[in-house]
CSV table of C-alpha atoms in Angstrom, one decimal:
chain,number,residue,atom,x,y,z
L,2,MET,CA,0.0,0.0,0.0
L,3,SER,CA,1.2,3.5,-0.8
L,4,LYS,CA,1.4,6.3,1.8
L,5,VAL,CA,-1.2,8.5,0.0
L,6,GLN,CA,-4.1,10.0,1.9
L,7,PHE,CA,-7.4,9.9,0.0
L,8,PRO,CA,-9.9,12.6,1.1
L,9,GLU,CA,-13.4,11.2,1.2
L,10,GLY,CA,-15.5,12.3,-1.7
L,11,TYR,CA,-12.7,14.2,-3.4
L,12,LYS,CA,-13.3,15.6,-6.8
L,13,SER,CA,-11.0,18.1,-8.6
L,14,LEU,CA,-12.6,21.5,-8.9
L,15,LEU,CA,-10.9,22.0,-12.3
L,16,ASN,CA,-10.5,19.5,-15.2
L,17,GLU,CA,-7.0,18.8,-16.6
L,18,ARG,CA,-7.0,21.5,-19.2
L,19,GLU,CA,-8.3,24.1,-16.8
L,20,THR,CA,-5.6,23.0,-14.3
L,21,GLU,CA,-2.8,23.4,-16.8
L,22,HIS,CA,-4.0,26.9,-17.6
L,23,ALA,CA,-4.4,27.8,-13.9
L,24,ILE,CA,-0.8,26.6,-13.1
L,25,VAL,CA,0.6,29.0,-15.7
L,26,MET,CA,-1.5,31.8,-14.3
L,27,ILE,CA,-0.4,31.2,-10.7
L,28,LYS,CA,3.3,30.9,-11.5
L,29,ASP,CA,3.3,34.0,-13.7
L,30,PHE,CA,1.3,36.1,-11.3
L,31,PHE,CA,3.0,35.1,-8.0
L,32,GLN,CA,6.6,35.4,-9.2
L,33,THR,CA,5.9,39.0,-10.3
L,34,GLN,CA,4.3,39.8,-7.0
L,35,LEU,CA,7.3,38.3,-5.1
L,36,SER,CA,9.9,40.1,-7.2
L,37,THR,CA,8.2,43.4,-6.6
L,38,ALA,CA,7.6,42.9,-2.9
L,39,LEU,CA,11.2,41.9,-2.0
L,40,ASN,CA,13.1,43.8,-4.8
L,41,LEU,CA,14.3,40.7,-6.5
L,42,THR,CA,15.9,40.4,-9.9
L,43,ARG,CA,15.4,37.1,-11.8
L,44,VAL,CA,18.6,35.1,-12.5
L,45,THR,CA,19.4,31.8,-14.2
L,46,ALA,CA,20.5,29.0,-11.9
L,47,PRO,CA,22.3,25.6,-12.2
L,48,LEU,CA,20.7,22.2,-12.2
L,49,PHE,CA,23.9,20.7,-10.8
L,50,VAL,CA,27.0,21.7,-8.9
L,51,GLN,CA,30.4,20.1,-8.5
L,52,SER,CA,30.8,17.7,-5.6
L,53,GLY,CA,33.2,18.6,-2.8
L,54,LYS,CA,32.7,22.4,-3.0
L,55,GLY,CA,30.1,22.6,-0.2
L,56,LEU,CA,27.6,24.4,-2.5
L,57,ASN,CA,24.8,21.8,-2.4
L,58,ASP,CA,22.1,21.9,0.2
L,59,ASP,CA,22.6,19.0,2.6
L,60,LEU,CA,19.0,19.1,3.8
L,61,ASN,CA,19.1,17.0,7.0
L,62,GLY,CA,22.5,15.6,6.2
L,63,VAL,CA,21.4,12.1,5.3
L,64,GLU,CA,19.8,12.5,1.9
L,65,ARG,CA,21.9,11.3,-1.1
L,66,ALA,CA,22.5,13.6,-4.0
L,67,VAL,CA,22.1,12.2,-7.5
L,68,LYS,CA,25.6,12.2,-9.0
L,69,PHE,CA,27.2,11.7,-12.4
L,70,PRO,CA,30.8,12.0,-13.8
L,71,VAL,CA,31.7,14.5,-16.6
L,72,LYS,CA,33.7,13.0,-19.4
L,73,ASP,CA,35.4,16.3,-20.5
L,74,MET,CA,36.5,17.1,-16.9
L,75,ASN,CA,38.4,13.9,-16.1
L,76,ASP,CA,35.2,12.3,-14.7
L,77,ALA,CA,34.8,15.0,-12.1
L,78,GLN,CA,31.7,14.3,-10.1
L,79,MET,CA,28.7,16.6,-10.4
L,80,GLU,CA,25.5,16.4,-8.3
L,81,ILE,CA,22.0,17.5,-8.9
L,82,VAL,CA,21.0,20.3,-6.5
L,83,HIS,CA,18.8,19.6,-3.5
L,84,SER,CA,18.2,23.4,-3.4
L,85,LEU,CA,20.2,26.5,-4.1
L,86,ALA,CA,20.5,27.8,-0.5
L,87,LYS,CA,24.3,28.3,-0.7
L,88,TRP,CA,24.7,28.9,-4.4
L,89,LYS,CA,22.4,32.0,-4.1
L,90,ARG,CA,24.5,33.6,-1.4
L,91,VAL,CA,27.6,33.3,-3.6
L,92,LYS,CA,25.6,34.8,-6.5
L,93,VAL,CA,24.4,37.8,-4.4
L,94,THR,CA,27.9,38.4,-3.4
L,95,GLU,CA,29.3,38.2,-6.9
L,96,MET,CA,26.6,40.6,-8.1
L,97,LYS,CA,27.6,43.1,-5.4
L,98,LEU,CA,24.0,43.8,-4.5
L,99,MET,CA,23.2,46.5,-1.9
L,100,PRO,CA,21.2,45.6,1.2
L,101,GLY,CA,17.5,45.5,0.4
L,102,PHE,CA,18.0,44.0,-3.0
L,103,GLY,CA,18.2,40.4,-4.1
L,104,ILE,CA,17.6,37.6,-6.7
L,105,TYR,CA,15.1,34.9,-7.4
L,106,THR,CA,15.2,31.9,-9.7
L,107,ASP,CA,13.5,28.8,-10.8
L,108,MET,CA,15.0,25.9,-8.9
L,109,ASN,CA,14.6,22.3,-10.2
L,110,ALA,CA,15.9,19.5,-8.1
L,111,ILE,CA,15.8,15.7,-7.8
L,112,ARG,CA,15.5,14.2,-4.3
L,113,ALA,CA,15.9,10.5,-4.7
L,114,ASP,CA,15.4,9.7,-1.0
L,115,GLU,CA,12.1,11.5,-0.7
L,116,GLU,CA,9.3,9.5,0.8
L,117,LEU,CA,6.5,9.7,-1.8
L,118,ASP,CA,3.0,10.8,-0.7
L,119,ASN,CA,0.4,13.5,-1.4
L,120,ILE,CA,2.9,16.4,-1.1
L,121,HIS,CA,6.3,14.8,-1.6
L,122,SER,CA,7.8,14.0,-5.0
L,123,LEU,CA,11.1,13.0,-6.5
L,124,TYR,CA,11.0,16.2,-8.5
L,125,VAL,CA,11.1,19.5,-6.6
L,126,ASP,CA,10.4,22.9,-8.2
L,127,GLN,CA,10.5,26.1,-6.2
L,128,TRP,CA,11.3,29.8,-6.4
L,129,ASP,CA,14.6,30.1,-4.6
L,130,TRP,CA,15.3,33.7,-3.5
L,131,GLU,CA,18.1,35.5,-1.7
L,132,ALA,CA,18.5,39.1,-0.6
L,133,CYS,CA,21.4,41.1,0.7
L,134,ILE,CA,20.9,42.5,4.2
L,135,SER,CA,22.8,44.7,6.6
L,136,GLU,CA,24.2,43.7,9.9
L,137,ASP,CA,21.5,45.7,11.6
L,138,SER,CA,18.8,43.7,9.8
L,139,ARG,CA,19.9,40.3,11.3
L,140,ASN,CA,17.0,40.2,13.8
L,141,ILE,CA,13.6,38.6,14.2
L,142,LEU,CA,11.7,41.8,13.3
L,143,TYR,CA,13.3,42.1,9.9
L,144,LEU,CA,12.5,38.4,9.3
L,145,LYS,CA,8.9,38.9,10.2
L,146,GLU,CA,8.5,41.9,7.9
L,147,ALA,CA,9.8,39.8,5.0
L,148,VAL,CA,7.4,37.0,5.9
L,149,SER,CA,4.5,39.4,6.0
L,150,ARG,CA,5.4,40.7,2.5
L,151,ILE,CA,5.5,37.2,1.1
L,152,TYR,CA,2.2,36.4,2.8
L,153,ASN,CA,0.6,39.4,1.2
L,154,CYS,CA,1.7,38.0,-2.2
L,155,LEU,CA,-0.1,34.8,-1.3
L,156,LYS,CA,-3.2,36.6,-0.4
L,157,ARG,CA,-3.2,38.6,-3.7
L,158,THR,CA,-2.6,35.4,-5.7
L,159,GLU,CA,-5.5,33.7,-3.9
L,160,PHE,CA,-7.8,36.5,-5.0
L,161,TYR,CA,-6.4,36.4,-8.5
L,162,ILE,CA,-7.4,32.8,-8.9
L,163,TYR,CA,-10.8,33.2,-7.2
L,164,ASP,CA,-11.5,36.1,-9.6
L,165,ARG,CA,-11.1,33.7,-12.5
L,166,TYR,CA,-12.4,30.4,-11.0
L,167,ASP,CA,-15.1,31.4,-8.5
L,168,GLN,CA,-15.6,27.8,-7.3
L,169,ILE,CA,-12.2,28.2,-5.6
L,170,LYS,CA,-13.1,30.2,-2.5
L,171,PRO,CA,-10.5,32.3,-0.6
L,172,ILE,CA,-9.6,30.8,2.8
L,173,LEU,CA,-6.4,32.5,3.9
L,174,PRO,CA,-6.8,34.7,7.0
L,175,GLU,CA,-6.1,38.4,6.8
L,176,LYS,CA,-2.8,38.1,8.8
L,177,ILE,CA,-0.3,35.4,9.4
L,178,HIS,CA,0.4,34.3,12.9
L,179,PHE,CA,4.0,34.2,14.2
L,180,VAL,CA,5.0,31.6,16.9
L,181,PHE,CA,8.2,29.9,18.0
L,182,ALA,CA,8.6,26.1,17.8
L,183,ASP,CA,9.7,26.1,21.5
L,184,ASP,CA,6.5,27.9,22.6
L,185,LEU,CA,4.4,25.1,20.9
L,186,CYS,CA,6.7,22.5,22.6
L,187,LYS,CA,6.0,24.1,26.0
L,188,LYS,CA,2.2,24.4,25.3
L,189,TRP,CA,1.7,20.9,23.9
L,190,PRO,CA,4.6,18.8,25.2
L,191,GLU,CA,2.5,15.6,24.8
L,192,LEU,CA,2.2,16.1,21.0
L,193,THR,CA,4.7,15.4,18.2
L,194,PRO,CA,6.1,18.3,16.2
L,195,LYS,CA,3.8,17.4,13.3
L,196,GLN,CA,0.7,17.3,15.6
L,197,ARG,CA,1.7,20.7,17.0
L,198,GLU,CA,1.8,22.1,13.5
L,199,ASP,CA,-1.6,20.7,12.7
L,200,LYS,CA,-3.1,22.1,15.8
L,201,ILE,CA,-1.7,25.6,15.5
L,202,CYS,CA,-2.5,25.8,11.7
L,203,LYS,CA,-6.1,24.6,12.2
L,204,GLU,CA,-6.5,27.4,14.8
L,205,TYR,CA,-5.0,30.3,12.9
L,206,GLY,CA,-5.1,29.2,9.2
L,207,ALA,CA,-1.6,30.6,8.4
L,208,VAL,CA,1.4,30.4,10.6
L,209,PHE,CA,5.1,31.2,10.5
L,210,LEU,CA,6.8,28.7,12.8
L,211,MET,CA,10.1,30.1,13.9
L,212,GLY,CA,13.3,28.5,15.3
L,213,ILE,CA,13.5,25.4,13.2
L,214,GLY,CA,16.7,23.3,13.8
L,215,GLY,CA,17.8,24.6,17.1
L,216,LYS,CA,17.4,22.8,20.4
L,217,MET,CA,14.2,23.6,22.2
L,218,SER,CA,13.7,23.7,26.0
L,219,ASP,CA,13.2,20.0,26.2
L,220,GLY,CA,16.4,19.3,24.4
L,221,THR,CA,14.8,18.2,21.1
L,222,VAL,CA,14.6,19.9,17.7
L,223,HIS,CA,11.3,20.6,16.0
L,224,ASP,CA,12.7,19.6,12.6
L,225,GLY,CA,16.0,19.1,11.0
L,226,ARG,CA,18.0,21.9,9.4
L,227,ALA,CA,21.5,21.9,7.9
L,228,PRO,CA,24.0,23.8,10.0
L,229,ASP,CA,25.4,25.9,7.2
L,230,TYR,CA,22.7,28.2,5.7
L,231,ASP,CA,19.8,29.2,8.1
L,232,ASP,CA,20.8,30.7,11.4
L,233,TRP,CA,18.9,28.7,14.0
L,234,ILE,CA,21.2,29.2,17.0
L,235,THR,CA,21.4,33.0,17.4
L,236,GLU,CA,19.2,34.4,20.2
L,237,SER,CA,16.4,36.4,18.7
L,238,GLY,CA,16.2,39.0,21.4
L,239,ASP,CA,13.1,37.9,23.3
L,240,GLY,CA,14.4,34.7,25.0
L,241,HIS,CA,14.0,32.5,22.0
L,242,TYR,CA,16.5,31.1,19.5
L,243,GLY,CA,16.5,31.0,15.7
L,244,LEU,CA,16.3,33.5,12.9
L,245,ASN,CA,14.4,31.1,10.5
L,246,GLY,CA,11.1,29.4,10.1
L,247,ASP,CA,8.5,27.6,8.0
L,248,LEU,CA,5.5,29.2,6.4
L,249,LEU,CA,2.6,26.9,7.0
L,250,VAL,CA,-1.1,27.0,6.1
L,251,TRP,CA,-4.1,24.9,6.9
L,252,ASN,CA,-4.9,22.6,3.9
L,253,PRO,CA,-8.7,22.1,3.7
L,254,VAL,CA,-8.5,19.2,1.3
L,255,LEU,CA,-6.0,17.1,3.3
L,256,GLN,CA,-7.1,18.5,6.7
L,257,HIS,CA,-3.6,19.1,8.0
L,258,SER,CA,-0.8,21.7,8.1
L,259,TYR,CA,0.9,22.3,4.8
L,260,GLU,CA,4.4,23.9,4.3
L,261,LEU,CA,4.6,26.4,1.5
L,262,SER,CA,8.0,27.9,2.3
L,263,SER,CA,11.1,27.6,4.4
L,264,MET,CA,13.2,30.7,4.9
L,265,GLY,CA,15.5,32.5,7.2
L,266,ILE,CA,18.3,34.9,7.9
L,267,ARG,CA,21.6,33.2,6.8
L,268,VAL,CA,24.4,32.2,9.1
L,269,SER,CA,27.1,34.7,10.0
L,270,PRO,CA,30.7,33.5,10.3
L,271,GLU,CA,30.1,33.3,14.1
L,272,SER,CA,26.9,31.4,14.0
L,273,LEU,CA,28.2,29.0,11.2
L,274,LYS,CA,31.1,28.0,13.5
L,275,ALA,CA,28.7,27.5,16.4
L,276,GLN,CA,26.2,25.4,14.4
L,277,LEU,CA,29.0,23.3,12.8
L,278,THR,CA,30.3,22.7,16.3
L,279,GLU,CA,26.8,21.7,17.7
L,280,ARG,CA,26.3,19.3,14.8
L,281,ASN,CA,29.8,17.8,15.0
L,282,ALA,CA,30.4,18.9,11.4
L,283,LEU,CA,33.5,21.1,11.8
L,284,GLU,CA,35.1,19.2,8.9
L,285,ARG,CA,32.9,21.2,6.6
L,286,SER,CA,35.0,24.3,7.5
L,287,GLU,CA,37.6,23.0,4.9
L,288,LEU,CA,35.1,23.2,2.0
L,289,GLU,CA,35.4,26.1,-0.4
L,290,PHE,CA,32.0,27.7,0.4
L,291,HIS,CA,32.5,27.4,4.2
L,292,LYS,CA,36.1,28.8,4.0
L,293,ARG,CA,34.8,31.9,2.1
L,294,LEU,CA,31.9,32.4,4.6
L,295,LEU,CA,34.1,32.0,7.7
L,296,GLY,CA,36.6,34.4,6.1
L,297,GLY,CA,33.9,37.1,5.8
L,298,GLU,CA,34.0,37.0,2.0
L,299,LEU,CA,30.2,36.5,1.5
L,300,SER,CA,27.5,39.0,1.8
L,301,LEU,CA,25.1,38.9,4.8
L,302,THR,CA,21.8,37.6,3.3
L,303,MET,CA,18.3,36.3,4.0
L,304,GLY,CA,16.6,33.9,1.7
L,305,GLY,CA,14.4,30.9,1.2
L,306,GLY,CA,12.4,28.7,-1.1
L,307,ILE,CA,8.7,28.7,-2.1
L,308,GLY,CA,7.4,25.5,-3.6
L,309,GLN,CA,5.9,26.1,-7.0
L,310,SER,CA,3.9,22.8,-7.2
L,311,ARG,CA,3.0,23.1,-3.6
L,312,LEU,CA,1.6,26.6,-4.1
L,313,CYS,CA,-0.4,25.5,-7.1
L,314,MET,CA,-1.7,22.4,-5.3
L,315,PHE,CA,-2.9,24.5,-2.5
L,316,PHE,CA,-4.6,27.3,-4.5
L,317,LEU,CA,-6.3,24.8,-6.9
L,318,ARG,CA,-7.4,22.6,-3.9
L,319,LYS,CA,-5.8,19.5,-5.3
L,320,ALA,CA,-5.3,16.3,-3.2
L,321,HIS,CA,-2.0,15.2,-4.7
L,322,ILE,CA,1.1,17.0,-6.0
L,323,GLY,CA,1.0,14.7,-9.0
L,324,GLU,CA,-2.1,16.6,-10.2
L,325,ILE,CA,0.2,19.6,-10.6
L,326,GLN,CA,3.5,18.2,-11.8
L,327,VAL,CA,4.7,15.3,-14.0
L,328,SER,CA,6.9,12.9,-12.0
L,329,ILE,CA,7.4,9.2,-11.4
L,330,TRP,CA,5.2,7.3,-9.0
L,331,PRO,CA,4.9,3.7,-7.9
L,332,ASP,CA,2.4,1.7,-9.9
L,333,THR,CA,0.4,1.0,-6.8
L,334,MET,CA,0.1,4.7,-6.1
L,335,ARG,CA,-1.1,5.4,-9.6
L,336,SER,CA,-3.7,2.7,-9.5
L,337,GLU,CA,-5.0,3.7,-6.0
L,338,CYS,CA,-5.1,7.4,-7.0
L,339,LYS,CA,-7.2,6.5,-10.1
L,340,GLU,CA,-9.6,4.5,-8.0
L,341,HIS,CA,-10.1,7.6,-5.8
L,342,GLY,CA,-10.6,10.1,-8.5
L,343,ILE,CA,-7.1,11.6,-8.4
L,344,ASN,CA,-5.7,12.2,-11.8
L,345,LEU,CA,-1.9,12.1,-11.8
L,346,LEU,CA,-0.4,13.9,-14.7
């Protein structure tokens, strides 16, 4: 049996042709809104990077990158990106952007170790963005302001789709709710991190959950984060730790919390060293990217990723990400989805 959830009585609000049209509309509209809201210039991006440079996103540190040798480079190993979290910081630095300005790009990745279900696919597409910031902006208030701007882009996109397909009713609340993972841990210590996300999202509709990756008061972490891009160890100024977070909404089709974006203020040389130490990963200090960062050669930045298929799936009220993107699925999953009225592309 597959791990897919089948909502009772599910029926797509749009047929396949309408869905394809709506996907284009959402992507075109949202990226324009995002670019304007955060002063981002669109750039091209790599599909793969060279192994051993420290540029690829390590995710939780256990996922394997898809690798291949290059004949004309003496079989040097390349690897498909997991995301562009580190590459973007180098790009912002090379472009010599001023604080308050940044870049965004279409990121396409392959995550071979992903567990396939309603919202997880081997193929990942997202808008990766990165903006230069000043030292004074490395605080939780600046992070919240950026989150609020992104959330307003989501609100405008939701209305844009409703204005064209009135069967898709707006559901996002007027404002997004901010909360630290440690506060939820203290409030509901008997629940798992995922159960806490479900509970808070059902209550507020849209939540930015802060402090992902750092140790909470009970000694656990809410969720994994690599130690070398988001800053999850720096004290935020109000007794909490972490200058990052996940943007979550309540998914009315699947009836649980739903992550649309992960973002944060990036590590400084000091917080990188502290996080590498905490994760027993100081050997990464010898990689090219990490040497440059520790040497103060890279701009201070803030950035994140926003799932393109995830966004379309949410706005079009789909039950499976395979209704939005073309990927590979187990035969059992395809047959089960067909039986339950879910049309995988």
